[in-house]
Amino acid sequence: MGKVWLVGAGPGAADLLTLRAARVIASADIVFHDALVQPDVLALASRARLVDVGKRDGRHSTEQRFINRAIVEAARTHAVVVRLKGGDPMVFGRAQEELGALAAAGIETEVVPGITSALAASASLGISLTRRGTARHVAFVTPRTGAGEDASEWLASAASADTVALYMASRQAPAIAAALVAAGRSPSTPACVVENATLASERIVATTLGALARQAPLALDGPAVLLVGEVFREASSSRAGLPWTPVAQSGSIASERRNVTGR
Ligand code: SAH
């Protein structure tokens, strides 16, 4: 029997993998990966057969039940099986279902954490998700629900947390902003969308819930997180609203950060 590693591929940039993740990927015999895992991360799997079980928003995806079965089967014929997931495998990654299936089959498992998108976005913005005195809690929230799940729950947490990071939410960001305002958050609350965090194609927009609520659904090429909270006020006052501007060319956030750090 082989061992199955649930490995976090991080948000994109290959050099944000942990050393442990890089070592395990390099030793893999077979890798089951998500669509969001970047080619230069997959390139580290030099010995492995690569199996794309990608799930992208709204596109065809491999059924979770099939993935559970496939990794169990793979462990019967391969020594090192890697299940490679974007960001951190335990954040909105259905890791528990896979760990449950593996445990039921008596297969040894180990989890290697990765940098989750919200934290990568925080680093790109140069804005801490927590702040002494103003932001004591951070909620990781998704409005995405599975079949038969109650859709109402996410709004209450997103409306009350000091800082909110919304995953799988960016295309409907305007509707979400409107829902948060309707649930009691001020329209002046700062909001940022960070797309393709840590990649060369990263784009950031800083706005407010009120302004975002008036936008058409966002046209995005890549995955993005929606961040909401007072901590983002500097970002939102310096970068007025949509449309998208690559941060490297935009001046404001990037140059402010340079001023702060003296570069
Ligand atoms: N396990 C992943 C989340 C998987 S859910 C993690 O820890 O990050 C998929 C969602 O993650 C996307 O809809 C998007 O909201 C977010 N995401 C993934 N990669 C991202 C990136 N490079 N930049 C911004 N958001 C990203």
PDB file of C-alpha atoms and ligand atoms in Angstrom:
ATOM      1  CA  MET A   1       0.000   0.000   0.000  1.00  0.00           C
ATOM      2  CA  GLY A   2       1.253   3.447  -0.870  1.00  0.00           C
ATOM      3  CA  LYS A   3       0.834   6.676   1.012  1.00  0.00           C
ATOM      4  CA  VAL A   4      -1.296   9.591  -0.139  1.00  0.00           C
ATOM      5  CA  TRP A   5      -0.076  13.137   0.443  1.00  0.00           C
ATOM      6  CA  LEU A   6      -2.535  16.027   0.303  1.00  0.00           C
ATOM      7  CA  VAL A   7      -0.250  18.843  -0.737  1.00  0.00           C
ATOM      8  CA  GLY A   8      -0.884  22.584  -0.912  1.00  0.00           C
ATOM      9  CA  ALA A   9       0.443  24.045  -4.154  1.00  0.00           C
ATOM     10  CA  GLY A  10       0.092  27.609  -2.847  1.00  0.00           C
ATOM     11  CA  PRO A  11      -1.565  30.448  -4.717  1.00  0.00           C
ATOM     12  CA  GLY A  12       0.469  30.269  -7.908  1.00  0.00           C
ATOM     13  CA  ALA A  13       4.115  31.289  -7.799  1.00  0.00           C
ATOM     14  CA  ALA A  14       6.141  28.072  -7.589  1.00  0.00           C
ATOM     15  CA  ASP A  15       8.658  29.522  -5.131  1.00  0.00           C
ATOM     16  CA  LEU A  16       5.862  29.921  -2.588  1.00  0.00           C
ATOM     17  CA  LEU A  17       5.642  26.142  -2.187  1.00  0.00           C
ATOM     18  CA  THR A  18       6.941  24.823   1.100  1.00  0.00           C
ATOM     19  CA  LEU A  19      10.210  22.903   0.905  1.00  0.00           C
ATOM     20  CA  ARG A  20       8.290  19.844   2.080  1.00  0.00           C
ATOM     21  CA  ALA A  21       5.749  20.215  -0.720  1.00  0.00           C
ATOM     22  CA  ALA A  22       8.525  20.501  -3.320  1.00  0.00           C
ATOM     23  CA  ARG A  23      10.247  17.387  -1.935  1.00  0.00           C
ATOM     24  CA  VAL A  24       7.063  15.307  -1.875  1.00  0.00           C
ATOM     25  CA  ILE A  25       6.040  16.428  -5.376  1.00  0.00           C
ATOM     26  CA  ALA A  26       9.491  15.529  -6.717  1.00  0.00           C
ATOM     27  CA  SER A  27       9.210  12.027  -5.239  1.00  0.00           C
ATOM     28  CA  ALA A  28       5.649  11.387  -6.456  1.00  0.00           C
ATOM     29  CA  ASP A  29       4.772   8.414  -8.646  1.00  0.00           C
ATOM     30  CA  ILE A  30       1.398   9.881  -9.550  1.00  0.00           C
ATOM     31  CA  VAL A  31      -0.066  13.359  -9.046  1.00  0.00           C
ATOM     32  CA  PHE A  32      -3.780  14.203  -9.107  1.00  0.00           C
ATOM     33  CA  HIS A  33      -3.963  17.963  -9.505  1.00  0.00           C
ATOM     34  CA  ASP A  34      -6.492  20.751  -9.691  1.00  0.00           C
ATOM     35  CA  ALA A  35      -6.860  23.040 -12.701  1.00  0.00           C
ATOM     36  CA  LEU A  36      -5.408  25.983 -10.782  1.00  0.00           C
ATOM     37  CA  VAL A  37      -2.026  24.369 -10.156  1.00  0.00           C
ATOM     38  CA  GLN A  38       0.566  26.176 -12.272  1.00  0.00           C
ATOM     39  CA  PRO A  39       2.722  24.399 -14.900  1.00  0.00           C
ATOM     40  CA  ASP A  40       5.997  25.264 -13.152  1.00  0.00           C
ATOM     41  CA  VAL A  41       4.726  23.587  -9.982  1.00  0.00           C
ATOM     42  CA  LEU A  42       3.688  20.506 -11.963  1.00  0.00           C
ATOM     43  CA  ALA A  43       7.125  20.488 -13.603  1.00  0.00           C
ATOM     44  CA  LEU A  44       8.607  19.547 -10.218  1.00  0.00           C
ATOM     45  CA  ALA A  45       6.802  16.204 -10.507  1.00  0.00           C
ATOM     46  CA  SER A  46       9.493  14.878 -12.811  1.00  0.00           C
ATOM     47  CA  ARG A  47       8.869  11.172 -12.130  1.00  0.00           C
ATOM     48  CA  ALA A  48       5.106  11.236 -11.893  1.00  0.00           C
ATOM     49  CA  ARG A  49       2.149  10.562 -14.101  1.00  0.00           C
ATOM     50  CA  LEU A  50      -0.001  13.704 -13.997  1.00  0.00           C
ATOM     51  CA  VAL A  51      -3.772  13.375 -13.756  1.00  0.00           C
ATOM     52  CA  ASP A  52      -5.819  16.553 -14.133  1.00  0.00           C
ATOM     53  CA  VAL A  53      -8.922  16.312 -11.983  1.00  0.00           C
ATOM     54  CA  GLY A  54      -9.454  20.032 -12.296  1.00  0.00           C
ATOM     55  CA  LYS A  55     -12.455  21.840 -11.026  1.00  0.00           C
ATOM     56  CA  ARG A  56     -12.917  25.344 -12.332  1.00  0.00           C
ATOM     57  CA  ASP A  57     -15.810  27.633 -11.467  1.00  0.00           C
ATOM     58  CA  GLY A  58     -18.753  26.702 -13.614  1.00  0.00           C
ATOM     59  CA  ARG A  59     -16.798  24.382 -15.890  1.00  0.00           C
ATOM     60  CA  HIS A  60     -16.848  20.648 -16.230  1.00  0.00           C
ATOM     61  CA  SER A  61     -15.151  19.018 -13.293  1.00  0.00           C
ATOM     62  CA  THR A  62     -14.310  15.568 -12.169  1.00  0.00           C
ATOM     63  CA  GLU A  63     -16.860  14.317  -9.682  1.00  0.00           C
ATOM     64  CA  GLN A  64     -15.599  14.314  -6.101  1.00  0.00           C
ATOM     65  CA  ARG A  65     -16.660  10.679  -5.700  1.00  0.00           C
ATOM     66  CA  PHE A  66     -14.522   9.746  -8.689  1.00  0.00           C
ATOM     67  CA  ILE A  67     -11.519  11.579  -7.240  1.00  0.00           C
ATOM     68  CA  ASN A  68     -11.941   9.819  -3.892  1.00  0.00           C
ATOM     69  CA  ARG A  69     -12.039   6.455  -5.649  1.00  0.00           C
ATOM     70  CA  ALA A  70      -9.116   7.290  -7.952  1.00  0.00           C
ATOM     71  CA  ILE A  71      -6.726   8.241  -5.143  1.00  0.00           C
ATOM     72  CA  VAL A  72      -7.663   5.142  -3.160  1.00  0.00           C
ATOM     73  CA  GLU A  73      -7.028   2.959  -6.226  1.00  0.00           C
ATOM     74  CA  ALA A  74      -3.751   4.748  -6.987  1.00  0.00           C
ATOM     75  CA  ALA A  75      -2.473   4.024  -3.475  1.00  0.00           C
ATOM     76  CA  ARG A  76      -2.860   0.303  -4.158  1.00  0.00           C
ATOM     77  CA  THR A  77      -0.418   0.450  -7.085  1.00  0.00           C
ATOM     78  CA  HIS A  78       1.866   3.451  -6.383  1.00  0.00           C
ATOM     79  CA  ALA A  79       4.161   4.128  -3.434  1.00  0.00           C
ATOM     80  CA  VAL A  80       3.864   7.933  -3.417  1.00  0.00           C
ATOM     81  CA  VAL A  81       0.517   9.398  -4.433  1.00  0.00           C
ATOM     82  CA  VAL A  82       0.168  13.176  -4.374  1.00  0.00           C
ATOM     83  CA  ARG A  83      -3.154  14.984  -4.358  1.00  0.00           C
ATOM     84  CA  LEU A  84      -2.086  18.522  -5.268  1.00  0.00           C
ATOM     85  CA  LYS A  85      -4.500  21.330  -4.511  1.00  0.00           C
ATOM     86  CA  GLY A  86      -4.286  25.067  -5.071  1.00  0.00           C
ATOM     87  CA  GLY A  87      -3.548  27.217  -2.016  1.00  0.00           C
ATOM     88  CA  ASP A  88      -3.899  25.249   1.195  1.00  0.00           C
ATOM     89  CA  PRO A  89      -5.450  21.806   0.756  1.00  0.00           C
ATOM     90  CA  MET A  90      -7.614  22.218   3.885  1.00  0.00           C
ATOM     91  CA  VAL A  91      -9.245  25.521   2.858  1.00  0.00           C
ATOM     92  CA  PHE A  92     -12.299  25.065   0.616  1.00  0.00           C
ATOM     93  CA  GLY A  93     -10.584  22.046  -0.911  1.00  0.00           C
ATOM     94  CA  ARG A  94     -12.910  19.170   0.050  1.00  0.00           C
ATOM     95  CA  ALA A  95      -9.920  17.638   1.791  1.00  0.00           C
ATOM     96  CA  GLN A  96     -12.015  16.046   4.518  1.00  0.00           C
ATOM     97  CA  GLU A  97     -13.933  13.957   2.013  1.00  0.00           C
ATOM     98  CA  GLU A  98     -10.713  12.676   0.498  1.00  0.00           C
ATOM     99  CA  LEU A  99      -9.124  12.013   3.905  1.00  0.00           C
ATOM    100  CA  GLY A 100     -12.297  10.189   4.939  1.00  0.00           C
ATOM    101  CA  ALA A 101     -12.260   7.949   1.874  1.00  0.00           C
ATOM    102  CA  LEU A 102      -8.565   7.179   2.387  1.00  0.00           C
ATOM    103  CA  ALA A 103      -9.039   6.436   6.099  1.00  0.00           C
ATOM    104  CA  ALA A 104     -11.965   4.127   5.301  1.00  0.00           C
ATOM    105  CA  ALA A 105      -9.695   2.225   2.910  1.00  0.00           C
ATOM    106  CA  GLY A 106      -6.961   2.014   5.571  1.00  0.00           C
ATOM    107  CA  ILE A 107      -4.508   4.109   3.554  1.00  0.00           C
ATOM    108  CA  GLU A 108      -1.840   6.194   5.253  1.00  0.00           C
ATOM    109  CA  THR A 109      -2.147   9.929   4.604  1.00  0.00           C
ATOM    110  CA  GLU A 110      -0.281  13.120   5.365  1.00  0.00           C
ATOM    111  CA  VAL A 111      -1.201  16.751   4.720  1.00  0.00           C
ATOM    112  CA  VAL A 112       1.321  19.381   3.614  1.00  0.00           C
ATOM    113  CA  PRO A 113      -0.041  22.896   4.086  1.00  0.00           C
ATOM    114  CA  GLY A 114       0.198  25.631   1.482  1.00  0.00           C
ATOM    115  CA  ILE A 115      -0.304  29.386   1.387  1.00  0.00           C
ATOM    116  CA  THR A 116      -3.996  30.067   1.026  1.00  0.00           C
ATOM    117  CA  SER A 117      -5.169  32.714  -1.471  1.00  0.00           C
ATOM    118  CA  ALA A 118      -6.393  35.204   1.115  1.00  0.00           C
ATOM    119  CA  LEU A 119      -2.964  35.346   2.731  1.00  0.00           C
ATOM    120  CA  ALA A 120      -1.237  35.646  -0.639  1.00  0.00           C
ATOM    121  CA  ALA A 121      -3.576  38.540  -1.489  1.00  0.00           C
ATOM    122  CA  SER A 122      -2.844  40.197   1.840  1.00  0.00           C
ATOM    123  CA  ALA A 123       0.878  40.023   1.059  1.00  0.00           C
ATOM    124  CA  SER A 124       0.359  41.450  -2.443  1.00  0.00           C
ATOM    125  CA  LEU A 125      -1.664  44.349  -1.066  1.00  0.00           C
ATOM    126  CA  GLY A 126       0.786  44.956   1.732  1.00  0.00           C
ATOM    127  CA  ILE A 127      -2.182  45.023   4.086  1.00  0.00           C
ATOM    128  CA  SER A 128      -2.464  42.890   7.190  1.00  0.00           C
ATOM    129  CA  LEU A 129      -5.800  41.095   7.611  1.00  0.00           C
ATOM    130  CA  THR A 130      -5.609  41.663  11.355  1.00  0.00           C
ATOM    131  CA  ARG A 131      -4.853  44.939  13.069  1.00  0.00           C
ATOM    132  CA  ARG A 132      -4.435  45.819  16.703  1.00  0.00           C
ATOM    133  CA  GLY A 133      -7.570  47.503  17.923  1.00  0.00           C
ATOM    134  CA  THR A 134      -9.611  47.321  14.708  1.00  0.00           C
ATOM    135  CA  ALA A 135      -9.499  43.854  13.187  1.00  0.00           C
ATOM    136  CA  ARG A 136      -9.541  41.000  15.669  1.00  0.00           C
ATOM    137  CA  HIS A 137     -11.189  38.374  13.556  1.00  0.00           C
ATOM    138  CA  VAL A 138     -10.887  37.195   9.996  1.00  0.00           C
ATOM    139  CA  ALA A 139     -13.531  35.063   8.322  1.00  0.00           C
ATOM    140  CA  PHE A 140     -12.770  32.815   5.344  1.00  0.00           C
ATOM    141  CA  VAL A 141     -16.132  32.560   3.631  1.00  0.00           C
ATOM    142  CA  THR A 142     -17.544  31.121   0.452  1.00  0.00           C
ATOM    143  CA  PRO A 143     -21.030  31.791  -0.858  1.00  0.00           C
ATOM    144  CA  ARG A 144     -20.738  28.561  -2.864  1.00  0.00           C
ATOM    145  CA  THR A 145     -22.992  25.834  -1.503  1.00  0.00           C
ATOM    146  CA  GLY A 146     -23.275  22.171  -2.334  1.00  0.00           C
ATOM    147  CA  ALA A 147     -26.521  20.487  -3.328  1.00  0.00           C
ATOM    148  CA  GLY A 148     -29.067  20.690  -0.532  1.00  0.00           C
ATOM    149  CA  GLU A 149     -27.008  23.119   1.583  1.00  0.00           C
ATOM    150  CA  ASP A 150     -28.504  26.224   3.133  1.00  0.00           C
ATOM    151  CA  ALA A 151     -27.279  29.284   1.219  1.00  0.00           C
ATOM    152  CA  SER A 152     -28.072  31.778   3.964  1.00  0.00           C
ATOM    153  CA  GLU A 153     -25.273  30.967   6.399  1.00  0.00           C
ATOM    154  CA  TRP A 154     -22.369  32.688   4.656  1.00  0.00           C
ATOM    155  CA  LEU A 155     -23.915  36.151   4.760  1.00  0.00           C
ATOM    156  CA  ALA A 156     -24.189  36.351   8.540  1.00  0.00           C
ATOM    157  CA  SER A 157     -20.481  35.578   9.036  1.00  0.00           C
ATOM    158  CA  ALA A 158     -19.446  37.888   6.204  1.00  0.00           C
ATOM    159  CA  ALA A 159     -21.587  40.681   7.599  1.00  0.00           C
ATOM    160  CA  SER A 160     -20.169  40.459  11.116  1.00  0.00           C
ATOM    161  CA  ALA A 161     -16.456  39.606  10.808  1.00  0.00           C
ATOM    162  CA  ASP A 162     -13.960  42.499  11.020  1.00  0.00           C
ATOM    163  CA  THR A 163     -12.131  41.258   7.935  1.00  0.00           C
ATOM    164  CA  VAL A 164     -13.666  38.921   5.372  1.00  0.00           C
ATOM    165  CA  ALA A 165     -11.963  36.929   2.647  1.00  0.00           C
ATOM    166  CA  LEU A 166     -14.474  35.528   0.166  1.00  0.00           C
ATOM    167  CA  TYR A 167     -13.446  32.585  -1.987  1.00  0.00           C
ATOM    168  CA  MET A 168     -15.231  31.439  -5.149  1.00  0.00           C
ATOM    169  CA  ALA A 169     -17.084  34.729  -5.077  1.00  0.00           C
ATOM    170  CA  SER A 170     -15.362  37.119  -7.416  1.00  0.00           C
ATOM    171  CA  ARG A 171     -17.553  36.935 -10.498  1.00  0.00           C
ATOM    172  CA  GLN A 172     -20.643  37.648  -8.421  1.00  0.00           C
ATOM    173  CA  ALA A 173     -18.744  40.248  -6.376  1.00  0.00           C
ATOM    174  CA  PRO A 174     -21.227  43.055  -7.172  1.00  0.00           C
ATOM    175  CA  ALA A 175     -24.197  40.963  -5.996  1.00  0.00           C
ATOM    176  CA  ILE A 176     -22.256  39.930  -2.899  1.00  0.00           C
ATOM    177  CA  ALA A 177     -21.368  43.554  -2.136  1.00  0.00           C
ATOM    178  CA  ALA A 178     -25.046  44.472  -2.434  1.00  0.00           C
ATOM    179  CA  ALA A 179     -26.024  41.604  -0.130  1.00  0.00           C
ATOM    180  CA  LEU A 180     -23.461  42.707   2.469  1.00  0.00           C
ATOM    181  CA  VAL A 181     -24.788  46.269   2.393  1.00  0.00           C
ATOM    182  CA  ALA A 182     -28.356  44.952   2.715  1.00  0.00           C
ATOM    183  CA  ALA A 183     -27.158  42.864   5.691  1.00  0.00           C
ATOM    184  CA  GLY A 184     -25.947  45.997   7.441  1.00  0.00           C
ATOM    185  CA  ARG A 185     -22.361  46.671   6.352  1.00  0.00           C
ATOM    186  CA  SER A 186     -21.759  50.292   5.430  1.00  0.00           C
ATOM    187  CA  PRO A 187     -21.513  51.060   1.683  1.00  0.00           C
ATOM    188  CA  SER A 188     -18.268  52.904   2.496  1.00  0.00           C
ATOM    189  CA  THR A 189     -16.626  49.670   3.713  1.00  0.00           C
ATOM    190  CA  PRO A 190     -13.418  49.113   1.711  1.00  0.00           C
ATOM    191  CA  ALA A 191     -13.328  46.096  -0.615  1.00  0.00           C
ATOM    192  CA  CYS A 192     -10.511  44.699  -2.749  1.00  0.00           C
ATOM    193  CA  VAL A 193     -10.520  42.072  -5.458  1.00  0.00           C
ATOM    194  CA  VAL A 194      -7.192  40.344  -6.011  1.00  0.00           C
ATOM    195  CA  GLU A 195      -7.024  38.201  -9.138  1.00  0.00           C
ATOM    196  CA  ASN A 196      -4.227  35.711  -9.876  1.00  0.00           C
ATOM    197  CA  ALA A 197      -2.496  36.572  -6.624  1.00  0.00           C
ATOM    198  CA  THR A 198       1.303  36.074  -6.777  1.00  0.00           C
ATOM    199  CA  LEU A 199       1.384  35.442 -10.539  1.00  0.00           C
ATOM    200  CA  ALA A 200       2.760  37.860 -13.158  1.00  0.00           C
ATOM    201  CA  SER A 201      -0.841  38.353 -14.265  1.00  0.00           C
ATOM    202  CA  GLU A 202      -1.939  39.525 -10.811  1.00  0.00           C
ATOM    203  CA  ARG A 203      -4.526  42.320 -10.851  1.00  0.00           C
ATOM    204  CA  ILE A 204      -5.877  44.272  -7.930  1.00  0.00           C
ATOM    205  CA  VAL A 205      -8.814  46.569  -7.660  1.00  0.00           C
ATOM    206  CA  ALA A 206      -9.603  48.524  -4.554  1.00  0.00           C
ATOM    207  CA  THR A 207     -13.045  50.003  -4.108  1.00  0.00           C
ATOM    208  CA  THR A 208     -15.904  50.136  -1.619  1.00  0.00           C
ATOM    209  CA  LEU A 209     -18.904  47.863  -1.140  1.00  0.00           C
ATOM    210  CA  GLY A 210     -21.213  50.623  -2.373  1.00  0.00           C
ATOM    211  CA  ALA A 211     -19.259  51.207  -5.593  1.00  0.00           C
ATOM    212  CA  LEU A 212     -18.756  47.492  -6.185  1.00  0.00           C
ATOM    213  CA  ALA A 213     -22.483  46.835  -5.787  1.00  0.00           C
ATOM    214  CA  ARG A 214     -23.160  49.120  -8.771  1.00  0.00           C
ATOM    215  CA  GLN A 215     -20.798  47.237 -11.133  1.00  0.00           C
ATOM    216  CA  ALA A 216     -21.788  44.673 -13.717  1.00  0.00           C
ATOM    217  CA  PRO A 217     -20.574  41.138 -12.897  1.00  0.00           C
ATOM    218  CA  LEU A 218     -16.787  41.217 -13.101  1.00  0.00           C
ATOM    219  CA  ALA A 219     -15.051  39.867 -16.185  1.00  0.00           C
ATOM    220  CA  LEU A 220     -12.095  37.960 -14.772  1.00  0.00           C
ATOM    221  CA  ASP A 221      -9.597  35.658 -16.429  1.00  0.00           C
ATOM    222  CA  GLY A 222      -8.317  33.943 -13.331  1.00  0.00           C
ATOM    223  CA  PRO A 223      -9.268  33.034  -9.780  1.00  0.00           C
ATOM    224  CA  ALA A 224      -9.752  35.942  -7.414  1.00  0.00           C
ATOM    225  CA  VAL A 225     -10.522  36.627  -3.791  1.00  0.00           C
ATOM    226  CA  LEU A 226     -12.808  39.382  -2.593  1.00  0.00           C
ATOM    227  CA  LEU A 227     -11.543  41.024   0.580  1.00  0.00           C
ATOM    228  CA  VAL A 228     -13.767  43.239   2.706  1.00  0.00           C
ATOM    229  CA  GLY A 229     -13.032  45.277   5.826  1.00  0.00           C
ATOM    230  CA  GLU A 230     -11.755  48.522   7.325  1.00  0.00           C
ATOM    231  CA  VAL A 231      -8.140  47.326   7.130  1.00  0.00           C
ATOM    232  CA  PHE A 232      -8.302  47.843   3.347  1.00  0.00           C
ATOM    233  CA  ARG A 233      -9.083  51.555   3.661  1.00  0.00           C
ATOM    234  CA  GLU A 234      -5.656  52.737   2.471  1.00  0.00           C
ATOM    235  CA  ALA A 235      -5.946  50.552  -0.597  1.00  0.00           C
ATOM    236  CA  SER A 236      -9.439  51.719  -1.356  1.00  0.00           C
ATOM    237  CA  SER A 237      -8.770  55.436  -0.935  1.00  0.00           C
ATOM    238  CA  SER A 238      -5.741  55.323  -3.197  1.00  0.00           C
ATOM    239  CA  ARG A 239      -7.218  53.284  -6.058  1.00  0.00           C
ATOM    240  CA  ALA A 240     -10.547  54.505  -7.231  1.00  0.00           C
ATOM    241  CA  GLY A 241     -12.662  51.630  -8.401  1.00  0.00           C
ATOM    242  CA  LEU A 242     -12.900  49.558 -11.543  1.00  0.00           C
ATOM    243  CA  PRO A 243     -11.813  48.940 -14.288  1.00  0.00           C
ATOM    244  CA  TRP A 244      -8.866  46.720 -13.636  1.00  0.00           C
ATOM    245  CA  THR A 245      -5.337  48.057 -13.631  1.00  0.00           C
ATOM    246  CA  PRO A 246      -2.319  45.805 -13.351  1.00  0.00           C
ATOM    247  CA  VAL A 247      -0.840  46.812 -10.047  1.00  0.00           C
ATOM    248  CA  ALA A 248       2.674  47.112 -11.414  1.00  0.00           C
ATOM    249  CA  GLN A 249       1.595  49.936 -13.730  1.00  0.00           C
ATOM    250  CA  SER A 250      -0.945  51.599 -11.571  1.00  0.00           C
ATOM    251  CA  GLY A 251       1.168  53.761  -9.365  1.00  0.00           C
ATOM    252  CA  SER A 252      -0.897  53.926  -6.262  1.00  0.00           C
ATOM    253  CA  ILE A 253      -0.702  50.754  -4.227  1.00  0.00           C
ATOM    254  CA  ALA A 254       2.638  49.714  -5.593  1.00  0.00           C
ATOM    255  CA  SER A 255       4.245  53.115  -5.197  1.00  0.00           C
ATOM    256  CA  GLU A 256       2.766  53.635  -1.754  1.00  0.00           C
ATOM    257  CA  ARG A 257       4.319  50.408  -0.728  1.00  0.00           C
ATOM    258  CA  ARG A 258       7.624  51.554  -2.146  1.00  0.00           C
ATOM    259  CA  ASN A 259       7.364  54.783  -0.151  1.00  0.00           C
ATOM    260  CA  VAL A 260       6.631  52.901   3.017  1.00  0.00           C
ATOM    261  CA  THR A 261       9.511  50.531   2.588  1.00  0.00           C
ATOM    262  CA  GLY A 262      11.830  53.223   1.245  1.00  0.00           C
ATOM    263  CA  ARG A 263      12.477  51.425  -2.035  1.00  0.00           C
TER     264      ARG A 263
HETATM  265  N1  SAH B   1      -7.567  25.761  -1.390  1.00  0.00           N
HETATM  266  C1  SAH B   1      -7.579  27.052  -2.071  1.00  0.00           C
HETATM  267  C2  SAH B   1      -8.988  27.548  -2.344  1.00  0.00           C
HETATM  268  C3  SAH B   1      -9.750  26.672  -3.310  1.00  0.00           C
HETATM  269  S1  SAH B   1     -11.298  27.351  -3.740  1.00  0.00           S
HETATM  270  C4  SAH B   1      -6.789  28.070  -1.242  1.00  0.00           C
HETATM  271  O1  SAH B   1      -6.433  27.777  -0.105  1.00  0.00           O
HETATM  272  O2  SAH B   1      -6.523  29.161  -1.748  1.00  0.00           O
HETATM  273  C5  SAH B   1     -10.886  28.255  -5.226  1.00  0.00           C
HETATM  274  C6  SAH B   1     -10.887  29.734  -4.940  1.00  0.00           C
HETATM  275  O3  SAH B   1      -9.632  30.131  -4.390  1.00  0.00           O
HETATM  276  C7  SAH B   1     -11.036  30.621  -6.167  1.00  0.00           C
HETATM  277  O4  SAH B   1     -12.395  30.753  -6.537  1.00  0.00           O
HETATM  278  C8  SAH B   1     -10.481  31.930  -5.631  1.00  0.00           C
HETATM  279  O5  SAH B   1     -11.408  32.583  -4.808  1.00  0.00           O
HETATM  280  C9  SAH B   1      -9.329  31.442  -4.765  1.00  0.00           C
HETATM  281  N2  SAH B   1      -8.020  31.455  -5.442  1.00  0.00           N
HETATM  282  C10 SAH B   1      -7.290  30.398  -5.824  1.00  0.00           C
HETATM  283  N3  SAH B   1      -6.115  30.793  -6.359  1.00  0.00           N
HETATM  284  C11 SAH B   1      -6.105  32.149  -6.321  1.00  0.00           C
HETATM  285  C12 SAH B   1      -5.181  33.157  -6.719  1.00  0.00           C
HETATM  286  N4  SAH B   1      -3.990  32.847  -7.271  1.00  0.00           N
HETATM  287  N5  SAH B   1      -5.520  34.446  -6.532  1.00  0.00           N
HETATM  288  C13 SAH B   1      -6.685  34.785  -5.975  1.00  0.00           C
HETATM  289  N6  SAH B   1      -7.603  33.879  -5.572  1.00  0.00           N
HETATM  290  C14 SAH B   1      -7.322  32.581  -5.744  1.00  0.00           C
END
